[in-house]
Short mmCIF file of C-alpha atoms and ligand atoms in Angstrom, two decimals:
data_model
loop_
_atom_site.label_atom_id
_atom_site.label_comp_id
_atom_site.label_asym_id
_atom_site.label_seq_id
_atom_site.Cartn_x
_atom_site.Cartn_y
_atom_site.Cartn_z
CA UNK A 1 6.80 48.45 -0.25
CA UNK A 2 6.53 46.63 -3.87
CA UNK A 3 4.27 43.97 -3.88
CA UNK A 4 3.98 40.73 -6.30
CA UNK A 5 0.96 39.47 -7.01
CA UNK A 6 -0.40 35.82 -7.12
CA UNK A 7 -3.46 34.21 -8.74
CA UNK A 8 -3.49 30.68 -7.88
CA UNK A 9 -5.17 28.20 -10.12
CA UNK A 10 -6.48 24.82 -8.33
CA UNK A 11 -6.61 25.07 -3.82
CA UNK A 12 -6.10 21.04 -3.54
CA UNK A 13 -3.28 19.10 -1.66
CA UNK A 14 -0.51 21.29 -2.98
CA UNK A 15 -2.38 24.11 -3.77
CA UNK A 16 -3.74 24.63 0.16
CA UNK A 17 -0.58 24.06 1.20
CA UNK A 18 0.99 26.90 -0.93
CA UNK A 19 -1.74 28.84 0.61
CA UNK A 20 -0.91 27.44 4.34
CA UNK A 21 2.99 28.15 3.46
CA UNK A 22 2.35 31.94 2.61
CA UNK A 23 0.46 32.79 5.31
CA UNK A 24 2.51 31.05 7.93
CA UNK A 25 5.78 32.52 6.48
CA UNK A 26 4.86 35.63 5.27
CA UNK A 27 6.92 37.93 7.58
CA UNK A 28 9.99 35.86 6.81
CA UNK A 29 9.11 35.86 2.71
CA UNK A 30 8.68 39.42 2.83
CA UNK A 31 11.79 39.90 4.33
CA UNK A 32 13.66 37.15 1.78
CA UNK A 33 11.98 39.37 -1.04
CA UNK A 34 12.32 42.63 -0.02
CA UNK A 35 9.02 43.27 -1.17
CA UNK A 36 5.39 41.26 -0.27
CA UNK A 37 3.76 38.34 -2.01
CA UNK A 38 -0.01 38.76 -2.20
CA UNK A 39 -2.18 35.84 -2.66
CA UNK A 40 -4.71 37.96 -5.18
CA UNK A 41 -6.98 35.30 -6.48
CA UNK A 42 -8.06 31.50 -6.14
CA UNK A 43 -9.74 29.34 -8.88
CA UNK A 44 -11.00 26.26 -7.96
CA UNK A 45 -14.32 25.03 -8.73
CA UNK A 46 -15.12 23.62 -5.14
CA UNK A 47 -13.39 25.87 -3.26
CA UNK A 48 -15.25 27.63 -0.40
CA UNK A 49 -14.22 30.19 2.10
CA UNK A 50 -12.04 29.33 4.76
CA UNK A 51 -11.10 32.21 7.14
CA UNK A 52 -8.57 30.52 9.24
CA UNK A 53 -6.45 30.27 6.15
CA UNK A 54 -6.87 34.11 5.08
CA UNK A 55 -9.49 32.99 1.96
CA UNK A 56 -12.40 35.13 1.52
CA UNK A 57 -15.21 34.80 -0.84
CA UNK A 58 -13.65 37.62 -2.85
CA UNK A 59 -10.53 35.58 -3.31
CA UNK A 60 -12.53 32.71 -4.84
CA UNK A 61 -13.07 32.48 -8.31
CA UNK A 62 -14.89 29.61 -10.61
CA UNK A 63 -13.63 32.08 -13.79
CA UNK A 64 -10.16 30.40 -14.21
CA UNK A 65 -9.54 32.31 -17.86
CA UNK A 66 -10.39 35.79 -16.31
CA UNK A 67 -7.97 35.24 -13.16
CA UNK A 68 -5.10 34.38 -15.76
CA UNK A 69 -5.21 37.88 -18.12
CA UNK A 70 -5.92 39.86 -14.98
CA UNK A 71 -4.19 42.65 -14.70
CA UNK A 72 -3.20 43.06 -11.77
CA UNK A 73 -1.71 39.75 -11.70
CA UNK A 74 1.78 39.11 -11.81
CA UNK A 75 2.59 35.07 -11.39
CA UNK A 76 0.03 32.08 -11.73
CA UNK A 77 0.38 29.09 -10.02
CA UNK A 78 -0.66 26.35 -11.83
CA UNK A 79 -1.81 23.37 -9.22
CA UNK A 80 -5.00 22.14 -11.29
CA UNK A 81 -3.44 18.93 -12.56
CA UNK A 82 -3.68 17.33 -15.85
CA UNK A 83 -3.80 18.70 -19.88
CA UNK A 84 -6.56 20.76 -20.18
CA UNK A 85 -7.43 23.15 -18.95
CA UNK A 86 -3.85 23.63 -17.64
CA UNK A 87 -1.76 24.18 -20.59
CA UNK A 88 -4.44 26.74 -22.25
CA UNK A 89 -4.55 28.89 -18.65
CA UNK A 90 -0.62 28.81 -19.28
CA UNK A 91 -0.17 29.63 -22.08
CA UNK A 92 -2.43 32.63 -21.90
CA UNK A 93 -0.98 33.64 -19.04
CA UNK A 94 2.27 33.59 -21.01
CA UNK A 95 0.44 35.77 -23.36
CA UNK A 96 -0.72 38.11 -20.73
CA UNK A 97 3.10 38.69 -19.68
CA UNK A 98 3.05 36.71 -16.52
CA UNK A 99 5.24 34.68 -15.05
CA UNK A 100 4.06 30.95 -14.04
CA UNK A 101 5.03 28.30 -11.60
CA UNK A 102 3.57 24.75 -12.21
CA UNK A 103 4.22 21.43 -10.24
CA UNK A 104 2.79 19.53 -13.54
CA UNK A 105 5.52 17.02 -14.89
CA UNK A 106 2.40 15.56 -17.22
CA UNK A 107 1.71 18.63 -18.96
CA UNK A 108 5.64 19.54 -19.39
CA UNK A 109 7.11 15.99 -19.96
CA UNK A 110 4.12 15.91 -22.92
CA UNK A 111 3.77 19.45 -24.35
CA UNK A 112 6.66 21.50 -22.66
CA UNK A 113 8.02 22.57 -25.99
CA UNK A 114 4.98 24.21 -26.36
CA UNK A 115 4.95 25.74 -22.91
CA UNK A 116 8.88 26.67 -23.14
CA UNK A 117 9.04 28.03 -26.66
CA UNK A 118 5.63 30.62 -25.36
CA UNK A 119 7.57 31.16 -22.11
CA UNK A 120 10.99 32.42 -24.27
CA UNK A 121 8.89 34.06 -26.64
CA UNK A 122 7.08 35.79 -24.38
CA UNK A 123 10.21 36.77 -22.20
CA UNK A 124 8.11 35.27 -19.37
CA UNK A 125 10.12 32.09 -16.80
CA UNK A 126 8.30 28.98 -15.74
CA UNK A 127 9.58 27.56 -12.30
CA UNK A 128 8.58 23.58 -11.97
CA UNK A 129 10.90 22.68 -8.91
CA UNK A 130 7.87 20.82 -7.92
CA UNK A 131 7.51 19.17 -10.74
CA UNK A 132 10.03 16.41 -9.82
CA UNK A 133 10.84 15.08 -6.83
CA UNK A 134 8.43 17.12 -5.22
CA UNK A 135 10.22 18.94 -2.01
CA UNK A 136 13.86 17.51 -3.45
CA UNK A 137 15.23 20.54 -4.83
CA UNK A 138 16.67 19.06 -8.26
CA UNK A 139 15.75 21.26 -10.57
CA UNK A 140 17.37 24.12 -9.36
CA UNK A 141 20.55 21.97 -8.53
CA UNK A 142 20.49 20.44 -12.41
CA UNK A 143 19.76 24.32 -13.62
CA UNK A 144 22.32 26.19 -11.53
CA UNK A 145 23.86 24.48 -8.07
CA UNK A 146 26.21 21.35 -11.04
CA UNK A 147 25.77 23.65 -14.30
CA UNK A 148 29.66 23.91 -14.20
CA UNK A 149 30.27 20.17 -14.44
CA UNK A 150 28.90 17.46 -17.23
CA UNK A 151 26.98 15.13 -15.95
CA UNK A 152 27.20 11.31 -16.73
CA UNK A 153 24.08 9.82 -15.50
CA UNK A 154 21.07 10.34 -13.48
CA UNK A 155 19.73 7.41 -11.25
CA UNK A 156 16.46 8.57 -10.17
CA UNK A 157 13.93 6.92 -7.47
CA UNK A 158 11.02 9.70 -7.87
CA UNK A 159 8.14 7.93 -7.44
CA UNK A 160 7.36 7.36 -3.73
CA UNK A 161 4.00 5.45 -4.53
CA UNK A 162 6.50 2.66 -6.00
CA UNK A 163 9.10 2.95 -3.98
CA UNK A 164 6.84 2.76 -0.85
CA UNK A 165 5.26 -0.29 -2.68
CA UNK A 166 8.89 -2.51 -3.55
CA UNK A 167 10.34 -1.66 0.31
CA UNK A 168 7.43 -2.64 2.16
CA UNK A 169 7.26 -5.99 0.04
CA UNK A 170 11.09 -6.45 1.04
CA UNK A 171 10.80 -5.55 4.69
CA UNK A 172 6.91 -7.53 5.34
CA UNK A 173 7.61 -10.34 2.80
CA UNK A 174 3.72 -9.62 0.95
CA UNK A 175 2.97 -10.23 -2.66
CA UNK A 176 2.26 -7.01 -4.74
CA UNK A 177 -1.33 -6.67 -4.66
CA UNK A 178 -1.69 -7.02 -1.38
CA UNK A 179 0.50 -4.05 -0.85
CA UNK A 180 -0.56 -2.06 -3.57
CA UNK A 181 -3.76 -2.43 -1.44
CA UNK A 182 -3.56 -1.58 1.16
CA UNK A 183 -1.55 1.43 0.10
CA UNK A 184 -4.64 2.17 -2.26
CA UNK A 185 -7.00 1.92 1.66
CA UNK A 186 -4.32 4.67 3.61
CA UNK A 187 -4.15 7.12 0.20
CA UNK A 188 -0.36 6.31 -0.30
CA UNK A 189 -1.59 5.33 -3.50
CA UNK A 190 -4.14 6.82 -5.84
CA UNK A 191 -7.32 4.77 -7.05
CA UNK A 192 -6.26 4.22 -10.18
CA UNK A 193 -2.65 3.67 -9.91
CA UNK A 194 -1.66 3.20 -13.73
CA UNK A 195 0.60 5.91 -13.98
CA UNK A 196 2.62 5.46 -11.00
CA UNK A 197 2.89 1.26 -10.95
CA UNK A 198 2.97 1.48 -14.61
CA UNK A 199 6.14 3.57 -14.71
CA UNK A 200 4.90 6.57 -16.47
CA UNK A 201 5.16 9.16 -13.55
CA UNK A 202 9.06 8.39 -13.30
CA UNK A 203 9.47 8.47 -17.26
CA UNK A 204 7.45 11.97 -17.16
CA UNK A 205 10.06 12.94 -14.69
CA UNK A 206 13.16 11.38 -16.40
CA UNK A 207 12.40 13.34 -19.38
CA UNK A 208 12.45 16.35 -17.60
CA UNK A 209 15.51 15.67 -16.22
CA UNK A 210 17.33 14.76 -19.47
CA UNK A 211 16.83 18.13 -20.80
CA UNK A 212 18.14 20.03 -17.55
CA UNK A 213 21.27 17.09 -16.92
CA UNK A 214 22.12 16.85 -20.82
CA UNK A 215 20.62 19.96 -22.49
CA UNK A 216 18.42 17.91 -24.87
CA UNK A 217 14.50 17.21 -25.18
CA UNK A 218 13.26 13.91 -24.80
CA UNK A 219 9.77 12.90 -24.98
CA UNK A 220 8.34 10.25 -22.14
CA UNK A 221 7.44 8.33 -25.04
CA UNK A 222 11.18 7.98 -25.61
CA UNK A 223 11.72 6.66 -22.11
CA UNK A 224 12.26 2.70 -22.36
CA UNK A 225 9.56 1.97 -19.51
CA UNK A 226 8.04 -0.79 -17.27
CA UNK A 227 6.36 -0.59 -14.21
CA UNK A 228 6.47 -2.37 -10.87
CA UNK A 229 3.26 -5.02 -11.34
CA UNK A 230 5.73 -8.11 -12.47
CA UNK A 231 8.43 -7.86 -9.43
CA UNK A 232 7.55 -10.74 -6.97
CA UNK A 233 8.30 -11.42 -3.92
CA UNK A 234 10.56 -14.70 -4.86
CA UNK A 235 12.85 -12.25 -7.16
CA UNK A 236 13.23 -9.96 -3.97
CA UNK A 237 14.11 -12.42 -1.63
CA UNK A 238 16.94 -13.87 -4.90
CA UNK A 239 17.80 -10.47 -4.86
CA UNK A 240 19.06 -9.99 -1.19
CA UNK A 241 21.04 -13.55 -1.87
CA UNK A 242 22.66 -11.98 -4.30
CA UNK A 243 23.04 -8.75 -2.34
CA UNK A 244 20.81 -6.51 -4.02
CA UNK A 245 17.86 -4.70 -3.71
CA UNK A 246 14.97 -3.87 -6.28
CA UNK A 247 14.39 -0.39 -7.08
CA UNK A 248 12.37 1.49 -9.57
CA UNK A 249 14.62 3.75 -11.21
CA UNK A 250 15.14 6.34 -13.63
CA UNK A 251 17.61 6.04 -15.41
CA UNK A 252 19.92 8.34 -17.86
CA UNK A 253 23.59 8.21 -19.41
CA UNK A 254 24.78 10.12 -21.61
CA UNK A 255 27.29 8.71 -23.89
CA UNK A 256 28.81 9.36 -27.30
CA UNK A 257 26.86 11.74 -27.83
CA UNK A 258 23.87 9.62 -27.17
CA UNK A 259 21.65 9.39 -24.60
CA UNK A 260 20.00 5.91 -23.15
CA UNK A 261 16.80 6.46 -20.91
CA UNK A 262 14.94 3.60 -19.01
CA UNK A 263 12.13 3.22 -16.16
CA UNK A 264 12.33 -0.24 -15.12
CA UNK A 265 12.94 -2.23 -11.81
CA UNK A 266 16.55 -2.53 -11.22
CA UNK A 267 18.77 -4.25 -8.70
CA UNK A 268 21.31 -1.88 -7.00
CA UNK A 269 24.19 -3.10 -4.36
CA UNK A 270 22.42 -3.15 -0.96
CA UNK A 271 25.25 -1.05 0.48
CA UNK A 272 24.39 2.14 -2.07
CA UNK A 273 23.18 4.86 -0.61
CA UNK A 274 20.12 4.32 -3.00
CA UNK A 275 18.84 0.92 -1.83
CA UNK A 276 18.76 2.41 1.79
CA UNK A 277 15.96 5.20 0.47
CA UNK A 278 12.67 3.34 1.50
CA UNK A 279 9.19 4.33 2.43
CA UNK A 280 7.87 6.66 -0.12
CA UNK A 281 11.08 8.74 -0.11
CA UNK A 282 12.68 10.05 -3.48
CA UNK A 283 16.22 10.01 -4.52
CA UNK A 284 18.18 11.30 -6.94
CA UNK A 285 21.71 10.21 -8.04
CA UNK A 286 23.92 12.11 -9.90
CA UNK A 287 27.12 11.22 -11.35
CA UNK A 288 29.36 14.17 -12.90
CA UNK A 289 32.31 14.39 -14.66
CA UNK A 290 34.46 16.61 -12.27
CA UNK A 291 31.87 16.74 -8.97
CA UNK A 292 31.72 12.89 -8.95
CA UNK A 293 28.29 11.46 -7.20
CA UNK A 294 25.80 13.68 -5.62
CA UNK A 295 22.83 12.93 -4.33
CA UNK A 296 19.37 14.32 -3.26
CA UNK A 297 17.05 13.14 -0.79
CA UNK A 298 13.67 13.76 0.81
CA UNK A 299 9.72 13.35 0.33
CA UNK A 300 9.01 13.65 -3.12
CA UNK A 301 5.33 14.19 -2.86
CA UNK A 302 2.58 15.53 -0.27
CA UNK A 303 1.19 18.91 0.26
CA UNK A 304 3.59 20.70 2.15
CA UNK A 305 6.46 19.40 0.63
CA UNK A 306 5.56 20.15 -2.61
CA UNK A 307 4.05 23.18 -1.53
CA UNK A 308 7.74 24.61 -0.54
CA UNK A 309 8.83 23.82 -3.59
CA UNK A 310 6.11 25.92 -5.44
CA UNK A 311 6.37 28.82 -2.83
CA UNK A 312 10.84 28.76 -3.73
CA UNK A 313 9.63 29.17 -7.40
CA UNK A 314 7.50 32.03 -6.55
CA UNK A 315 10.12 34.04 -4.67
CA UNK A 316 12.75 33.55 -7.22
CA UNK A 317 10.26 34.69 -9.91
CA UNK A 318 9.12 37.63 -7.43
CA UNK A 319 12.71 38.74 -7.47
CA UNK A 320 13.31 38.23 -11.21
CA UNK A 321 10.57 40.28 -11.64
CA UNK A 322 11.64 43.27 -9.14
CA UNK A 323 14.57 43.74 -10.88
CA UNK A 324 13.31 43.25 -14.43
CA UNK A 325 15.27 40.21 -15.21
CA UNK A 326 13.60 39.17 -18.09
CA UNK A 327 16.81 38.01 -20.27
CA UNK A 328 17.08 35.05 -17.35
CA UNK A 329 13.35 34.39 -18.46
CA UNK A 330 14.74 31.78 -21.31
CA UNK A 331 16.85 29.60 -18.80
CA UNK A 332 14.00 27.80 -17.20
CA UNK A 333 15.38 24.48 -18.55
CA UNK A 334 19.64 25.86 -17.91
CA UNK A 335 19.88 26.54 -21.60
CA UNK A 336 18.51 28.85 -24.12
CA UNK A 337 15.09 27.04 -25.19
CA UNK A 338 16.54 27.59 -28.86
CA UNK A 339 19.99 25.77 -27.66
CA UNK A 340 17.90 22.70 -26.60
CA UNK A 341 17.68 19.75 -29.70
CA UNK A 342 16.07 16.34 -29.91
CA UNK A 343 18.06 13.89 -27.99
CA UNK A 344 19.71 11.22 -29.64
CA UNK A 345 18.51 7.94 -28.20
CA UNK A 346 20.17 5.39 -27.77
CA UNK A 347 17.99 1.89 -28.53
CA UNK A 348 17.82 -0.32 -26.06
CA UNK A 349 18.95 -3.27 -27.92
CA UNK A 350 22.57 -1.69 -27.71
CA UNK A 351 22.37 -1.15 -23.95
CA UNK A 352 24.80 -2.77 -21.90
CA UNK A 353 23.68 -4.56 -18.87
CA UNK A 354 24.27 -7.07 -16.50
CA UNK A 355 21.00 -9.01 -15.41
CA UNK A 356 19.41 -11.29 -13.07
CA UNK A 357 17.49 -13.90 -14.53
CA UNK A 358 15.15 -16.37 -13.05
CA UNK A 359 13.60 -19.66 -14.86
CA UNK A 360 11.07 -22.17 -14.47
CA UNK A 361 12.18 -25.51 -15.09
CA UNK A 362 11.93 -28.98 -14.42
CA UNK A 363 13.90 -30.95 -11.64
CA UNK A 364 15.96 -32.60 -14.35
CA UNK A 365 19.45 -33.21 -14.79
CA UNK A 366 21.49 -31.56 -17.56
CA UNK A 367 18.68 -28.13 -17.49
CA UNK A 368 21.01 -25.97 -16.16
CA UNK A 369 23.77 -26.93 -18.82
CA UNK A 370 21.59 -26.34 -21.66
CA UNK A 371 20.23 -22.68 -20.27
CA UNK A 372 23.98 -22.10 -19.71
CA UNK A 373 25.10 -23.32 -23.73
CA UNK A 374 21.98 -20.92 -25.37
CA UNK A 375 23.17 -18.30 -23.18
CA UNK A 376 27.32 -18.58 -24.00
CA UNK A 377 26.27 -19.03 -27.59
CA UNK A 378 24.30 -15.70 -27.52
CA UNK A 379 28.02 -14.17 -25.90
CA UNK A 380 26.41 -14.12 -22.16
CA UNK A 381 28.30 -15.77 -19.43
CA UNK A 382 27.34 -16.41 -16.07
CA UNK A 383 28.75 -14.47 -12.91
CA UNK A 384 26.79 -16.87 -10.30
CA UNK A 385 24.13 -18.98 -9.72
CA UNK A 386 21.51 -20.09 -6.91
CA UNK A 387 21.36 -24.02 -6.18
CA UNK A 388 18.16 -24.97 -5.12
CA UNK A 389 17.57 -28.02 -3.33
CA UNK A 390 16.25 -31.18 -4.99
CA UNK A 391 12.68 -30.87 -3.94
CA UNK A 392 9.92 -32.40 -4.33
CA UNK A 393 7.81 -30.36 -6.85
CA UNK A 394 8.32 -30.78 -10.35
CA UNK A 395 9.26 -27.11 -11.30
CA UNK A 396 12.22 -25.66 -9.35
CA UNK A 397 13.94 -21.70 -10.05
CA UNK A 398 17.08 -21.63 -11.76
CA UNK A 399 18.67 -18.21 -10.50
CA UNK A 400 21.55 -16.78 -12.04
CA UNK A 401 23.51 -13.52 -12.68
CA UNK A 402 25.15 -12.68 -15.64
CA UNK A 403 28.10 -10.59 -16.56
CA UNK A 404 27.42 -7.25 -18.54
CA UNK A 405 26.35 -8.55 -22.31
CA UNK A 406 24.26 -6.36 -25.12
CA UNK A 407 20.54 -6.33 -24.11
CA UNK A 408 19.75 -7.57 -27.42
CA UNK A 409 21.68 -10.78 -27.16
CA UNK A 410 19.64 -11.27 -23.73
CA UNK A 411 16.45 -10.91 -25.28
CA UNK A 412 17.43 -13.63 -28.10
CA UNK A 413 18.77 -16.12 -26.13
CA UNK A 414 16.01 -15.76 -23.68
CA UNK A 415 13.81 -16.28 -27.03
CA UNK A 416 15.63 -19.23 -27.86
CA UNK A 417 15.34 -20.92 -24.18
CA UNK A 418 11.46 -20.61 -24.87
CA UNK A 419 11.54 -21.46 -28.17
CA UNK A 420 13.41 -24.92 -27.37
CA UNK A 421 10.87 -25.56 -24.19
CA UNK A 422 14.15 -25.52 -22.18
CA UNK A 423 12.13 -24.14 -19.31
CA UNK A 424 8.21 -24.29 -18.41
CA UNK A 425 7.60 -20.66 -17.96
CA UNK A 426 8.37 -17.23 -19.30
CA UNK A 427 11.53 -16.22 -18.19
CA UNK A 428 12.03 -13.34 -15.86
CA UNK A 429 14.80 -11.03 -15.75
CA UNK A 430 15.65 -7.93 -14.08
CA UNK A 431 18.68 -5.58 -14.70
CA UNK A 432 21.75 -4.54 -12.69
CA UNK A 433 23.22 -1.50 -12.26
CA UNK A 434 26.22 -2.65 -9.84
CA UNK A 435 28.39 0.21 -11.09
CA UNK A 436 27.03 3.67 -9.56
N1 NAP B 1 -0.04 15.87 -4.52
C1 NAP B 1 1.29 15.80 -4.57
O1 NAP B 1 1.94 15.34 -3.63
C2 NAP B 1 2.03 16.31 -5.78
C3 NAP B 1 3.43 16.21 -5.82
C4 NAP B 1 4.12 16.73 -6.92
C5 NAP B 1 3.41 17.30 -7.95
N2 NAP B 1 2.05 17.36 -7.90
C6 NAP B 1 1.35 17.99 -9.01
O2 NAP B 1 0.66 19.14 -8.53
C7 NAP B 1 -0.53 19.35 -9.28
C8 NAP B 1 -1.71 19.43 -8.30
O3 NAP B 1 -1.81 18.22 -7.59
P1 NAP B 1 -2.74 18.06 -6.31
O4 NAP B 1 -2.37 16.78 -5.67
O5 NAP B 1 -2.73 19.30 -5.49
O6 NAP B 1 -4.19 17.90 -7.01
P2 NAP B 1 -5.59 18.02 -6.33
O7 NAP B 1 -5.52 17.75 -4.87
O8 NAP B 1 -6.56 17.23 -7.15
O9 NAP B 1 -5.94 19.58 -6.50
C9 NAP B 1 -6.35 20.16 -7.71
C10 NAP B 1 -7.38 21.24 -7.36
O10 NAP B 1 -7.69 21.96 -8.53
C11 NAP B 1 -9.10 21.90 -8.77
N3 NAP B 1 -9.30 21.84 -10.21
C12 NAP B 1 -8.75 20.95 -11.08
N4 NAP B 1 -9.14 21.24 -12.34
C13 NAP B 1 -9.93 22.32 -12.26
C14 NAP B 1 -10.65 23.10 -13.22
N5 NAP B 1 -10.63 22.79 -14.52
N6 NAP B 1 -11.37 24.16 -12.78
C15 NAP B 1 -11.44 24.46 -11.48
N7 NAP B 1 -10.79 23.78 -10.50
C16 NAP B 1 -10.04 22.71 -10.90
C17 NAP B 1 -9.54 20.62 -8.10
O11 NAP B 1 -10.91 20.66 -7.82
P3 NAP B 1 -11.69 19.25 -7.58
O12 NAP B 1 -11.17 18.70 -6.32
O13 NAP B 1 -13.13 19.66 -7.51
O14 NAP B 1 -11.37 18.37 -8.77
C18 NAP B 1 -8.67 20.63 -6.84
O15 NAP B 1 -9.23 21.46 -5.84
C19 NAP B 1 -0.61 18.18 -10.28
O16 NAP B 1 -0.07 18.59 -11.51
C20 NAP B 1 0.27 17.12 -9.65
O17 NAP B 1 0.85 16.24 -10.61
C21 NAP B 1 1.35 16.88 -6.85
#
């Protein structure tokens, strides 16, 4: 019997569990394959032996460079994490002829070109199902399962450290930093959470799936983004009034020829299917021109989720590889990497929105009237608004809801509102997406 060998580099979270997944399915993944998958060699620099999980001290190596030009190696996993030393092991693994299966949407949101353009050269394939969504297989589904259709938009939730963060403020009723944490104290999210409550995980992720939904590169740096640190509890609970509820989503349409591509809190119908994913689920909504709306649902992060993910990459490469497929090699992204262009973005003063907006203003008459005459004169008209009661502070909210109007009118007029000390706070706002 053939085998295909592995050299795995990094044995953390998802790395164990790849190693947990092969050795607790290997009869059934040698009878997928037709052939055997042999875990060959480990790098890790704190890995020790373990032999309930099948690694021996002669699997274990601290020699990451050597494991990746080995020759008897035929795929490397790439579950280190982060830049360097990642993309070099790549890319001379590339170099070396092998095949390589990474769950690193850093490294190929920021420097994929790179890592593609070696992969096609080389007639090698990179599999990164993990890579987004974690277990949610949407990268195969974008590549292959809706490659028939043109797709509209993607509405993503795919980062379960936020989402777990916005539903458990709208189902306890706690302020952000008190959930953020005590999601820090049970590890749902990471010490320094930057990347995730800042938004940049899900625009790493959104630029990934740009290129495999609209066959065009788009850097994260592209990606209009904001994170999840300004959402209050107040806007949540305006939110359900209005019968909404606050996601953070990814978000890409593809239009004219254009493509527009935001990270940013959003208020979506309560009724869609996408306000209903809580915890620290992932979900990914897809809108096509002939399929209509898919979508794609399950735990986008944790080690054995993620780890089946990785292990589906390696089979499929294991098979590409026993039959010698190497023309399929350049289709890692659903196009020729030579096919794929800079996307044409579209600026998100010309994106078309509706919005909820909340001010801070003083229990006078006549307030509302003038926030209402800056915003008509800026072409924005209101859809509805929330009365408060006369009360005895001096500041009350004024809540409203607009119809759809240019994003750049919205950000003048709120400009002007400020400017004229019409209210006695920034203004918030928060945009709608009523129409998935
Ligand atoms: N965790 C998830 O749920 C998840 C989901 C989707 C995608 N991913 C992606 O999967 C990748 C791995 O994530 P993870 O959570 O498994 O990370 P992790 O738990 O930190 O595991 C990484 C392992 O690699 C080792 N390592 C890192 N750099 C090394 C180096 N230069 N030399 C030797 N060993 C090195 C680490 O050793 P030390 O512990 O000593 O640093 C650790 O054992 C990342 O790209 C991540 O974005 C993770």
């Amino acid at each position: 019997m053939k085998t295909v060998r592995i050299g795995l580099l990094g044995c953390g979270t998802v790395g164990g569990g790849v190693v947990k997944l092969m050795r607790r399915n290997a009869a059934m993944l040698t009878a997928r394959l037709g052939a055997r998958m042999e875990l060959a060699g480990i790098a890790d620099r704190s890995l020790a032996p373990d032999p309930s999980l099948g690694v021996s001290a002669d699997l274990i190596t601290r020699d990451s460079e050597r494991l990746v030009t080995r020759p008897d190696i035929d795929v490397v996993v790439e579950l280190f994490g982060g830049v360097e030393p990642a993309q070099t092991l790549i890319l001379k693994a590339l170099d070396a002829g092998k095949d390589v299966v990474t769950a690193n949407k850093a490294l190929l949101a920021e420097h994929g070109d790179r890592i593609f353009k070696a992969a096609a050269r080389s007639g090698r394939f990179i599999g990164f199902e993990a890579s987004v969504g974690g277990g949610v297989p949407i990268i195969r589904t974008l590549r292959e399962a809706l490659a028939g259709d043109r797709q509209r938009a993607v509405y993503g939730i795919v980062n379960g450290t936020c989402n777990y963060i916005l539903s458990t403020m709208a189902e306890s009723g706690a302020e952000f930093s008190d959930v953020l944490a005590a999601a820090q104290r049970s590890g749902l999210a990471e010490a320094d959470p930057t990347l995730d409550i800042g938004g940049h995980d899900a625009a790493h992720k959104l630029s990934l799936l740009v290129t495999l939904a609209f066959g065009v590169a788009l850097k994260p740096g592209q990606v209009h983004t904001e994170g999840i640190t300004k959402v209050t509890m107040q806007d949540l609970a305006y939110a359900r009034e209005f019968g909404f509820t606050v996601k953070l989503l990814a978000i890409a349409k593809h239009e004219d020829g254009a493509i527009e591509a935001r990270v940013h809190p959003t208020m979506v119908p309560s009724r869609h299917l996408l306000a209903g994913v809580s915890g620290a689920y992932n979900a990914i909504y897809i809108q096509g021109d002939a399929l209509g709306s898919t979508m794609y649902f399950g735990l986008g992060a944790g080690e054995m989720p993620t780890a089946t993910a990785v292990v589906a990459d390696m089979l499929e490469i294991a098979r590409m590889r026993l039959v010698g497929a190497t023309e399929a090699s350049d289709h890692a992204l659903g196009y020729p990497y030579s096919a794929i262009k800079p996307a044409r973005v579209k600026p998100m003063a010309r994106v078309l929105c509706q919005y909820y907006l909340r001010f801070t203003a003083e229990d006078k008459p006549g307030v509302l009237g003038r926030i209402a005459s800056v915003l008509g004169r800026h072409k924005i008209s209101i859809a509805s608004v929330i009365q408060q009661e006369r009360a005895p502070q001096v500041t009350v909210p004024v809540v409203m809801r607009t119809h759809e109007c240019y994003e750049r009118d919205l950000i003048l007029a709120l400009a002007e509102i400020r400017r004229r000390k019409i209210v006695k706070a920034e203004p918030v706002f928060i945009r709608i997406e009523e129409r998935l």
